[in-house]
Amino acid sequence: SALAYDIRTMGYTVFHNPWLVLLVEPMHGVTYACKQTAIIDYVAWLAPKGLETSAQSLGDNTRNLGNILGLTFGGWVLEHFGASAL
């Protein structure tokens, strides 16, 4: 996951023609799939026997809460302090 992400973001920095980004953009699927697989495997390994599903749910809800808080407070910062504060 990290290797695919590194290759993809390095590709963004070296392309001068915006259309060339389409060459590395399919790696987003690889990056996302590998990251999700690693998270699921790690949480299942950490969870006590019989609570694997609950642990997955807790992890997913935590990530979703982070998205909600980040978007909410990011919007507030943007509105009150401008884009340079982000």
Coordinates of N, CA and C in Angstrom, one line a residue:
S1 N 0.8 -1.2 0.0 CA 0.0 0.0 0.0 C 0.9 1.3 0.0
A2 N 1.9 1.3 0.9 CA 2.7 2.5 1.0 C 3.6 2.6 -0.3
L3 N 4.0 1.5 -0.8 CA 4.8 1.6 -2.1 C 4.0 2.1 -3.2
A4 N 2.8 1.6 -3.4 CA 1.9 2.1 -4.5 C 1.6 3.6 -4.3
Y5 N 1.4 4.0 -3.0 CA 1.1 5.4 -2.8 C 2.3 6.3 -3.1
D6 N 3.5 5.8 -2.7 CA 4.7 6.6 -3.0 C 4.9 6.7 -4.5
I7 N 4.7 5.6 -5.3 CA 4.9 5.7 -6.7 C 3.9 6.7 -7.3
R8 N 2.7 6.6 -6.9 CA 1.6 7.4 -7.4 C 1.9 8.9 -7.1
T9 N 2.2 9.2 -5.9 CA 2.5 10.6 -5.6 C 3.7 11.2 -6.2
M10 N 4.8 10.3 -6.4 CA 5.9 10.8 -7.1 C 5.6 11.0 -8.6
G11 N 4.7 10.2 -9.1 CA 4.3 10.5 -10.5 C 3.6 11.8 -10.7
Y12 N 2.8 12.2 -9.7 CA 2.2 13.5 -9.7 C 3.2 14.6 -9.8
T13 N 4.3 14.5 -9.1 CA 5.3 15.6 -9.1 C 6.1 15.7 -10.3
V14 N 6.3 14.6 -11.1 CA 7.2 14.7 -12.2 C 6.5 15.0 -13.5
F15 N 5.2 14.8 -13.6 CA 4.4 15.0 -14.8 C 4.2 16.5 -15.1
H16 N 4.5 17.0 -16.3 CA 4.2 18.4 -16.6 C 2.9 18.5 -17.4
N17 N 2.5 17.4 -18.1 CA 1.3 17.3 -18.8 C 0.2 16.7 -17.9
P18 N -0.9 17.4 -17.6 CA -1.9 16.9 -16.7 C -2.5 15.6 -17.1
W19 N -2.5 15.3 -18.4 CA -3.1 14.0 -18.9 C -2.2 12.8 -18.5
L20 N -1.0 13.0 -18.2 CA -0.1 11.9 -17.8 C -0.4 11.4 -16.4
V21 N -1.2 12.2 -15.6 CA -1.6 11.7 -14.3 C -2.5 10.5 -14.4
L22 N -3.1 10.3 -15.6 CA -4.0 9.2 -15.8 C -3.2 7.9 -15.9
L23 N -1.9 8.0 -16.1 CA -1.1 6.8 -16.1 C -0.9 6.2 -14.7
V24 N -0.8 7.0 -13.7 CA -0.6 6.5 -12.3 C -1.9 6.5 -11.5
E25 N -2.9 7.1 -11.9 CA -4.2 7.2 -11.2 C -4.8 5.8 -10.9
P26 N -4.7 4.8 -11.8 CA -5.2 3.5 -11.5 C -4.6 2.9 -10.2
M27 N -3.4 3.3 -9.8 CA -2.8 2.8 -8.6 C -3.5 3.2 -7.4
H28 N -4.5 4.1 -7.5 CA -5.3 4.5 -6.3 C -6.0 3.3 -5.8
G29 N -6.6 2.5 -6.8 CA -7.3 1.3 -6.4 C -6.4 0.3 -5.7
V30 N -5.2 0.1 -6.2 CA -4.2 -0.8 -5.5 C -3.9 -0.3 -4.1
T31 N -3.6 1.0 -4.0 CA -3.3 1.6 -2.7 C -4.5 1.4 -1.7
Y32 N -5.7 1.7 -2.1 CA -6.8 1.6 -1.2 C -7.1 0.2 -0.8
A33 N -7.1 -0.7 -1.8 CA -7.3 -2.1 -1.5 C -6.3 -2.7 -0.6
C34 N -5.1 -2.5 -0.8 CA -4.0 -3.0 0.1 C -4.1 -2.4 1.5
K35 N -4.4 -1.1 1.6 CA -4.5 -0.5 2.9 C -5.7 -1.1 3.7
Q36 N -6.9 -1.2 3.0 CA -8.0 -1.8 3.7 C -7.8 -3.2 4.1
T37 N -7.1 -4.0 3.2 CA -6.8 -5.4 3.6 C -5.9 -5.5 4.8
A38 N -4.9 -4.6 4.8 CA -4.0 -4.6 6.0 C -4.7 -4.2 7.3
I39 N -5.6 -3.2 7.2 CA -6.3 -2.8 8.4 C -7.2 -3.9 8.9
I40 N -7.9 -4.6 8.0 CA -8.8 -5.6 8.4 C -8.0 -6.8 9.0
D41 N -6.9 -7.1 8.4 CA -6.1 -8.2 9.0 C -5.5 -7.9 10.3
Y42 N -5.1 -6.7 10.5 CA -4.5 -6.2 11.7 C -5.5 -6.2 12.9
V43 N -6.7 -5.6 12.6 CA -7.7 -5.5 13.6 C -8.2 -6.9 14.0
A44 N -8.3 -7.8 13.0 CA -8.7 -9.1 13.4 C -7.7 -9.8 14.2
W45 N -6.4 -9.5 14.0 CA -5.4 -10.1 14.8 C -5.4 -9.6 16.2
L46 N -5.7 -8.3 16.4 CA -5.7 -7.7 17.7 C -6.9 -8.0 18.5
A47 N -8.1 -8.3 17.9 CA -9.3 -8.4 18.6 C -9.4 -9.7 19.3
P48 N -10.0 -9.7 20.5 CA -10.2 -11.0 21.3 C -11.1 -11.9 20.5
K49 N -10.9 -13.2 20.7 CA -11.7 -14.2 20.0 C -13.2 -14.0 20.2
G50 N -13.9 -14.0 19.1 CA -15.4 -13.8 19.2 C -15.8 -12.3 19.0
L51 N -14.8 -11.4 19.1 CA -15.2 -10.0 19.0 C -14.6 -9.3 17.8
E52 N -14.2 -10.1 16.8 CA -13.6 -9.6 15.6 C -14.5 -8.6 14.8
T53 N -15.7 -9.0 14.7 CA -16.7 -8.1 14.0 C -16.9 -6.8 14.7
S54 N -17.0 -6.9 16.0 CA -17.1 -5.6 16.8 C -15.9 -4.7 16.7
A55 N -14.7 -5.4 16.7 CA -13.5 -4.6 16.5 C -13.4 -3.9 15.2
Q56 N -13.9 -4.6 14.1 CA -13.9 -4.0 12.8 C -14.8 -2.8 12.8
S57 N -16.0 -3.0 13.4 CA -17.0 -1.9 13.4 C -16.5 -0.7 14.2
L58 N -15.8 -1.0 15.3 CA -15.3 0.1 16.1 C -14.2 0.9 15.3
G59 N -13.3 0.1 14.6 CA -12.3 0.8 13.8 C -12.9 1.6 12.7
D60 N -13.9 1.1 12.0 CA -14.5 1.8 10.9 C -15.3 3.1 11.5
N61 N -16.0 2.9 12.6 CA -16.6 4.1 13.1 C -15.7 5.2 13.6
T62 N -14.5 4.8 14.1 CA -13.5 5.7 14.5 C -13.0 6.5 13.3
R63 N -12.7 5.8 12.2 CA -12.3 6.5 11.0 C -13.3 7.4 10.5
N64 N -14.6 7.0 10.5 CA -15.7 7.9 10.0 C -15.9 9.1 10.9
L65 N -15.7 8.9 12.2 CA -15.8 10.1 13.1 C -14.6 11.1 12.8
G66 N -13.5 10.5 12.5 CA -12.3 11.4 12.1 C -12.6 12.2 10.8
N67 N -13.3 11.6 9.9 CA -13.7 12.3 8.6 C -14.7 13.4 8.9
I68 N -15.7 13.1 9.7 CA -16.7 14.1 10.1 C -16.1 15.2 10.8
L69 N -15.2 15.0 11.8 CA -14.6 16.1 12.6 C -13.7 16.9 11.7
G70 N -12.9 16.2 10.9 CA -11.9 16.9 10.0 C -12.7 17.8 9.0
L71 N -13.7 17.3 8.4 CA -14.5 18.1 7.5 C -15.2 19.3 8.2
T72 N -15.7 19.1 9.3 CA -16.4 20.1 10.1 C -15.5 21.2 10.5
F73 N -14.4 20.8 11.2 CA -13.5 21.8 11.7 C -12.6 22.4 10.6
G74 N -12.4 21.6 9.6 CA -11.7 22.2 8.4 C -12.5 23.3 7.7
G75 N -13.8 23.1 7.6 CA -14.7 24.1 7.1 C -14.7 25.3 7.9
W76 N -14.7 25.1 9.3 CA -14.8 26.2 10.2 C -13.5 27.1 10.1
V77 N -12.3 26.4 10.1 CA -11.1 27.1 9.9 C -11.0 27.8 8.6
L78 N -11.5 27.2 7.5 CA -11.5 27.9 6.2 C -12.3 29.1 6.2
E79 N -13.5 29.0 6.8 CA -14.4 30.1 6.9 C -13.9 31.3 7.7
H80 N -13.2 31.0 8.9 CA -12.8 32.0 9.8 C -11.4 32.5 9.5
F81 N -10.5 31.7 9.0 CA -9.1 32.1 8.9 C -8.6 32.0 7.5
G82 N -9.3 31.5 6.6 CA -8.9 31.4 5.2 C -8.1 30.2 4.9
A83 N -7.9 30.0 3.6 CA -7.2 28.8 3.1 C -5.8 28.7 3.5
S84 N -5.1 29.8 3.8 CA -3.7 29.8 4.2 C -3.5 29.1 5.6
A85 N -4.6 29.1 6.4 CA -4.5 28.5 7.7 C -4.6 27.0 7.6
L86 N -5.1 26.5 6.5 CA -5.1 25.0 6.4 C -3.8 24.5 5.9

